[in-house]
Each structure stands twice: as C-alpha cells, then as structure tokens.
Coordinates of C-alpha atoms and ligand atoms in Angstrom, one line a residue:
M1 CA -42.6 -56.6 -63.3
R2 CA -46.4 -56.7 -62.8
I3 CA -49.3 -54.4 -62.9
I4 CA -52.8 -55.2 -61.7
Q5 CA -55.6 -53.4 -63.6
I6 CA -59.1 -52.9 -62.4
S7 CA -61.9 -50.8 -63.9
E8 CA -65.4 -49.4 -63.6
F9 CA -66.1 -48.5 -60.0
H10 CA -69.1 -46.3 -60.7
L11 CA -69.1 -45.6 -57.0
R12 CA -72.2 -43.9 -55.6
S13 CA -71.8 -41.7 -52.6
D14 CA -75.5 -41.4 -51.8
G15 CA -76.0 -45.0 -50.6
K16 CA -78.3 -45.8 -53.4
L17 CA -77.9 -48.9 -55.7
S18 CA -76.6 -48.2 -59.2
F19 CA -79.3 -48.8 -61.7
Q20 CA -81.4 -49.9 -58.7
K21 CA -79.4 -53.2 -58.5
C22 CA -75.7 -52.8 -57.8
D23 CA -74.3 -51.8 -54.4
T24 CA -71.2 -50.2 -56.0
R25 CA -69.7 -49.1 -52.7
A26 CA -69.7 -52.7 -51.3
F27 CA -68.3 -54.1 -54.6
V28 CA -65.5 -51.6 -54.6
A29 CA -64.7 -52.1 -50.9
K30 CA -64.6 -55.9 -51.2
T31 CA -62.5 -55.7 -54.3
I32 CA -60.0 -53.4 -52.5
D33 CA -60.0 -55.8 -49.5
W34 CA -59.2 -58.7 -51.7
L35 CA -56.3 -56.8 -53.4
R36 CA -55.0 -55.5 -50.2
D37 CA -54.9 -59.1 -48.8
L38 CA -52.8 -60.5 -51.6
E39 CA -49.8 -62.4 -50.5
P40 CA -46.7 -60.2 -50.6
Y41 CA -45.3 -62.3 -53.5
D42 CA -48.4 -61.6 -55.5
L43 CA -48.4 -57.8 -55.2
P44 CA -47.8 -55.8 -58.3
D45 CA -45.4 -52.9 -58.8
Y46 CA -48.5 -50.7 -59.0
F47 CA -52.3 -50.8 -59.6
V48 CA -54.2 -49.1 -62.4
V49 CA -57.9 -48.2 -62.4
S50 CA -59.0 -47.5 -65.9
G51 CA -61.8 -45.0 -65.3
D52 CA -65.4 -44.5 -64.4
L53 CA -64.5 -44.1 -60.8
A54 CA -67.5 -42.2 -59.4
E55 CA -71.0 -42.3 -60.7
G56 CA -72.0 -38.8 -61.7
G57 CA -68.4 -37.7 -61.2
T58 CA -69.2 -36.3 -57.8
R59 CA -66.8 -34.8 -55.3
E60 CA -68.1 -37.0 -52.6
G61 CA -67.8 -40.1 -54.7
L62 CA -64.3 -39.3 -55.7
A63 CA -63.3 -38.7 -52.1
M64 CA -64.5 -42.2 -51.3
V65 CA -62.6 -43.6 -54.2
R66 CA -59.5 -41.8 -52.9
E67 CA -59.9 -43.4 -49.5
E68 CA -60.3 -46.9 -51.1
L69 CA -57.2 -46.4 -53.2
A70 CA -55.2 -45.3 -50.2
R71 CA -55.9 -48.8 -48.6
L72 CA -53.9 -50.5 -51.4
P73 CA -50.4 -51.6 -50.5
R74 CA -48.9 -50.2 -53.7
P75 CA -49.4 -47.0 -55.7
A76 CA -52.6 -46.8 -57.7
Y77 CA -52.8 -44.8 -61.0
V78 CA -56.0 -43.7 -62.6
V79 CA -57.4 -42.4 -65.9
P80 CA -60.7 -40.6 -66.3
G81 CA -63.8 -42.3 -67.8
N82 CA -66.9 -40.7 -69.3
H83 CA -68.5 -40.6 -65.8
D84 CA -65.5 -38.6 -64.4
D85 CA -64.7 -34.9 -64.1
R86 CA -61.1 -34.2 -65.1
N87 CA -60.9 -31.0 -63.1
L88 CA -61.8 -32.9 -59.9
Y89 CA -59.1 -35.4 -60.7
L90 CA -56.6 -32.6 -60.9
E91 CA -57.8 -31.2 -57.6
M92 CA -58.4 -34.4 -55.6
L93 CA -56.2 -37.2 -57.0
P94 CA -52.7 -35.6 -57.6
D95 CA -51.0 -38.7 -56.3
N96 CA -53.1 -41.1 -58.3
A97 CA -52.8 -39.0 -61.5
P98 CA -49.6 -37.0 -61.4
V99 CA -50.5 -35.0 -64.5
A100 CA -47.7 -33.6 -66.6
S101 CA -47.7 -29.8 -66.4
D102 CA -47.4 -29.5 -70.2
I103 CA -50.7 -31.3 -70.8
A104 CA -53.0 -30.3 -67.9
P105 CA -56.0 -30.2 -67.6
Y106 CA -56.0 -33.4 -69.7
I107 CA -55.2 -36.3 -67.4
C108 CA -52.1 -37.5 -69.1
Y109 CA -48.8 -38.7 -67.5
T110 CA -46.1 -41.2 -67.8
V111 CA -44.8 -43.7 -65.1
E112 CA -41.2 -44.5 -66.0
S113 CA -41.1 -48.0 -64.5
Q114 CA -38.6 -50.6 -65.7
P115 CA -38.6 -52.6 -67.9
V116 CA -42.1 -51.5 -69.0
R117 CA -43.2 -48.0 -68.8
S118 CA -46.8 -46.9 -68.6
I119 CA -48.4 -43.9 -70.4
F120 CA -51.8 -42.8 -69.2
I121 CA -54.0 -40.9 -71.6
D122 CA -57.3 -39.0 -71.2
T123 CA -59.9 -40.2 -73.7
S124 CA -62.8 -38.6 -71.9
L125 CA -64.8 -35.9 -73.7
P126 CA -66.8 -33.7 -71.3
G127 CA -70.5 -34.4 -71.4
K128 CA -70.1 -37.4 -73.8
H129 CA -70.5 -41.1 -73.2
W130 CA -68.1 -42.0 -76.0
G131 CA -64.5 -41.2 -76.1
G132 CA -61.8 -39.7 -78.3
L133 CA -58.4 -38.3 -78.6
A134 CA -58.3 -34.5 -78.3
D135 CA -55.6 -33.0 -80.6
P136 CA -53.4 -31.9 -77.6
V137 CA -53.6 -35.4 -76.1
A138 CA -52.7 -37.0 -79.5
D139 CA -49.7 -34.7 -79.9
W140 CA -48.6 -35.4 -76.3
L141 CA -49.0 -39.2 -76.7
E142 CA -47.0 -39.2 -79.9
A143 CA -44.2 -37.1 -78.4
Q144 CA -44.0 -39.4 -75.4
L145 CA -43.8 -42.5 -77.6
D146 CA -41.2 -40.8 -79.9
K147 CA -39.0 -40.1 -77.0
H148 CA -38.2 -43.8 -76.3
P149 CA -39.3 -45.6 -79.5
K150 CA -37.9 -49.0 -78.3
T151 CA -39.1 -49.1 -74.7
P152 CA -41.9 -51.6 -74.1
T153 CA -44.9 -49.5 -73.2
I154 CA -48.4 -50.0 -71.9
V155 CA -50.7 -47.2 -72.9
F156 CA -53.7 -47.0 -70.5
G157 CA -56.9 -45.1 -71.4
H158 CA -60.6 -45.6 -70.7
H159 CA -62.3 -46.0 -74.1
P160 CA -61.5 -48.6 -76.7
P161 CA -60.8 -46.8 -80.1
F162 CA -62.2 -49.8 -82.0
E163 CA -65.7 -51.2 -82.6
S164 CA -66.6 -53.8 -80.0
G165 CA -69.5 -55.5 -81.8
L166 CA -71.8 -54.6 -78.9
P167 CA -74.0 -52.2 -80.8
A168 CA -75.1 -50.0 -77.9
M169 CA -71.5 -49.4 -76.9
D170 CA -70.3 -48.6 -80.4
E171 CA -70.8 -44.9 -80.5
G172 CA -67.6 -44.0 -82.3
F173 CA -64.3 -42.6 -81.1
E174 CA -63.4 -39.0 -82.1
N175 CA -60.1 -38.6 -83.9
R176 CA -59.9 -42.3 -84.5
D177 CA -57.7 -42.0 -87.6
R178 CA -55.0 -40.1 -85.6
M179 CA -55.1 -42.8 -82.9
A180 CA -54.7 -45.5 -85.6
Q181 CA -51.8 -43.5 -87.2
I182 CA -50.0 -43.3 -83.8
F183 CA -50.6 -47.0 -83.1
E184 CA -49.2 -48.1 -86.5
K185 CA -46.1 -46.0 -86.0
H186 CA -45.4 -47.5 -82.6
K187 CA -47.0 -51.0 -82.9
D188 CA -43.8 -52.9 -82.3
H189 CA -43.4 -51.8 -78.7
I190 CA -46.8 -50.8 -77.3
I191 CA -50.0 -52.5 -76.1
Y192 CA -53.2 -50.6 -75.2
C193 CA -55.2 -51.4 -72.1
C194 CA -58.6 -49.8 -71.4
G195 CA -62.0 -50.3 -69.8
H196 CA -65.5 -48.9 -70.6
L197 CA -67.1 -52.0 -72.0
H198 CA -67.6 -53.7 -68.6
T199 CA -66.5 -57.0 -70.2
P200 CA -63.1 -58.4 -71.1
L201 CA -62.2 -58.2 -74.8
I202 CA -58.9 -58.9 -76.5
T203 CA -58.2 -57.8 -80.0
T204 CA -55.6 -56.3 -82.3
W205 CA -56.2 -52.9 -83.8
H206 CA -53.8 -51.3 -86.3
G207 CA -51.1 -53.8 -85.3
V208 CA -51.4 -53.1 -81.5
S209 CA -52.6 -55.7 -79.0
C210 CA -55.6 -54.2 -77.2
R211 CA -57.0 -55.5 -73.9
V212 CA -60.3 -54.3 -72.4
S213 CA -60.5 -54.9 -68.7
P214 CA -63.4 -56.7 -66.9
A215 CA -65.4 -54.5 -64.6
V216 CA -65.5 -54.2 -60.8
C217 CA -69.2 -53.2 -60.9
M218 CA -71.8 -54.5 -63.4
Q219 CA -70.5 -57.1 -65.8
M220 CA -71.8 -56.5 -69.3
E221 CA -74.1 -59.0 -71.0
V222 CA -72.4 -60.1 -74.2
D223 CA -75.2 -59.6 -76.7
F224 CA -74.4 -58.8 -80.3
R225 CA -77.9 -58.1 -81.5
T226 CA -78.7 -54.8 -83.3
P227 CA -81.9 -52.9 -82.6
D228 CA -83.5 -54.3 -85.8
S229 CA -82.3 -57.9 -85.3
P230 CA -85.1 -60.4 -85.8
D231 CA -84.2 -62.0 -82.5
V232 CA -85.3 -58.9 -80.6
T233 CA -88.5 -59.7 -78.7
T234 CA -91.6 -57.6 -78.8
K235 CA -91.2 -56.9 -75.1
E236 CA -87.6 -55.7 -75.7
R237 CA -88.6 -53.6 -78.6
E238 CA -91.3 -51.9 -76.6
A239 CA -88.8 -51.2 -73.8
G240 CA -86.7 -49.3 -76.4
F241 CA -84.0 -51.9 -77.0
K242 CA -80.9 -50.0 -78.2
G243 CA -78.9 -53.0 -79.3
G244 CA -76.7 -55.4 -77.3
G245 CA -74.2 -54.0 -74.8
D246 CA -76.8 -52.2 -72.6
R247 CA -77.5 -54.8 -69.9
F248 CA -75.4 -56.1 -67.0
Y249 CA -75.2 -59.1 -64.6
L250 CA -74.4 -58.8 -60.9
A251 CA -71.4 -61.0 -61.3
N252 CA -68.2 -61.0 -59.4
P253 CA -65.5 -58.5 -60.4
A254 CA -62.3 -59.5 -62.0
C255 CA -58.9 -57.9 -62.6
Y256 CA -56.2 -58.2 -65.2
I257 CA -52.7 -59.0 -64.1
H258 CA -50.2 -57.8 -66.7
N259 CA -47.0 -59.7 -66.2
F260 CA -43.9 -58.8 -68.1
V261 CA -42.0 -62.0 -68.9
D262 CA -39.4 -62.8 -71.6
G263 CA -39.9 -59.5 -73.4
Q264 CA -43.7 -59.6 -73.6
V265 CA -46.7 -58.6 -71.6
N266 CA -48.9 -61.6 -70.6
T267 CA -52.3 -60.6 -69.3
H268 CA -54.0 -63.0 -66.8
Y269 CA -57.8 -62.7 -66.1
V270 CA -58.4 -63.3 -62.4
P271 CA -61.9 -63.3 -60.8
I272 CA -62.4 -61.5 -57.4
P273 CA -64.9 -63.2 -55.1
V274 CA -67.2 -60.7 -53.5
G275 CA -70.3 -62.9 -53.1
A276 CA -72.2 -61.5 -56.1
D277 CA -75.6 -63.2 -56.8
Y278 CA -75.2 -63.4 -60.6
S279 CA -78.8 -62.1 -61.2
G280 CA -79.7 -60.3 -64.4
P281 CA -79.4 -59.2 -67.0
W282 CA -80.5 -55.7 -65.8
P283 CA -80.7 -52.6 -68.0
F284 CA -78.1 -49.8 -67.7
K285 CA -81.0 -47.5 -67.3
Y286 CA -81.1 -44.3 -65.2
Y287 CA -84.2 -43.8 -63.3
E288 CA -86.1 -40.6 -62.5
G289 CA -83.9 -38.0 -60.8
E290 CA -80.6 -39.9 -61.5
H291 CA -77.7 -39.2 -63.7
Ligands
FE2_1 FE1 -68.2 -47.8 -67.0
FE2_2 FE1 -67.2 -45.7 -69.5

C-alpha cells in the first residue's frame, strides 16, 4: 500500500505572484500534471495534501484547488492549514474531506484503508498562524486510536507539534501536552505526517516518528539563526529579521511517497520537476493590501 503526500499549495486565485515571486497556480498545476502522468504501477492508493491549500483561504482559490485535485487519478484527501477556512472545506470539499459527523466543523475523519489506516486531524486555529489540538479534536483522535489500538496508522495534520529549530516557525502548539500524551499512549503503531514548515524534516517526538513534508510552493531556507544571533547582518536586522525560517527559495516541489512494506512505513522523498529557477532566498512577507 502506498500514499503520496504533497503540501503547501498557497494557491492564489487573483493571478498575482505569492510574496511577489511565486506563481503558485503554475507550480500547483505542473505538480498535478506530474502526478497525473505517473505510470500506473507508480500510482498510490490515494493522495494526501497536508494543508495551506488556498492563499487567504478564499472561495475562488479553493474552487481552483478542487479542480486540480479532481485531475488526479486516485482520491485526494486534505487537512486544513493556517491559511484555510474550515467552513469552506465543509462546504466545498466534501469528497476530499469526508468529515465525521460527530466532530464537524473540525476537519477530522478516518480512511479505513488496509493494511494502514489514515486519521486526518484539524490542527488549525482560526486567525492564528500556529497550530494546536482543540479539546474536541484531542478527544476524537484518542477515541479513534483507542478503537483499533494495534492497527498501523498514519495520522495526518498540518502543524508539527514539536519545535523545528527554525525560530520564526516555532510559535508554539496549543495543547501540546495532550498531543504528547496521546502519542505516548499509541506510539507503537502510529506515525505523524504533516506540513507547514515548507521543508522536509524527520524526527521522533514522544516516541512517534514524525515526518514533515516538503512544499509544492516556496521551499523554506533552512536557517537556524535567532534574531539576536551575532551572524545576523545589519541589513537583515534593519529589515526586521525574525529569525531563520522566514525566507524561501523558488525551488522545485517534492512529494513524500509513504510505502508500507514489511510492517513499516518507509517514506521516500521524490522531487517534482516544474522548471523552478532556484532564485532566493526571498522573504515570506506580505505586501501592501495582501493577506
Ligand atoms: Fe504553508
Ligand atoms: Fe502553514
């Protein structure tokens, strides 16, 4: 069994470049082209997009995302990121996010595939860039895991619950202790896959293997400097340097292929050629009138 995970579309519906540099519509379309053209023997059981689908969470952007996902030859499941509106997900993406009635409006559901099931959780917090586990989501997740405590399970969310070491991205995770408690209880049979960081990262947190997906749009510069690091230049300081983890390159996207073999989930990093020019780093900075 195989799942292909992609993340971070940030699709703009107004034709403008994201952060004045990235043609997110073209990056997404070319990524979907590449996935659609995979040889039949390379196709996964399903695709997962781990959030930040439409820049500004707009209805128009989400409609474009829905059209792109419909071009894929297998089902595509989604979770919301900090740029997304969960109510629009409920209204516009019922096939891509078949939300369990007992947990709506949180975008949480289970796909009971064999031999690995997937549990999708909503880590978005309306109006906030960082993530967390709302109490109803925590209760629901724990109940799902308790139901089949031996079934290999991939939990998909948008935000990593752990510190990344990229200071501008480390804004905390609400209800982190509860997440840690759930992970420890179920660490023998789950892994956690997410996005948000725009760069691949693999770690273990409270006994659970965690895998952060690379991005489709805007690959994060891996920069560990804090705002008061002696290595910050005067020019950067004057520009309001917030710490590493706040700039991107126009690099090619990549996906993760999660392949279940011999009782374990192997994750392969596979670049997707879309002709990116690798310029940068550019700041993740909104300009006048943008959001
Ligand atoms: Fe993102
Ligand atoms: Fe995000």
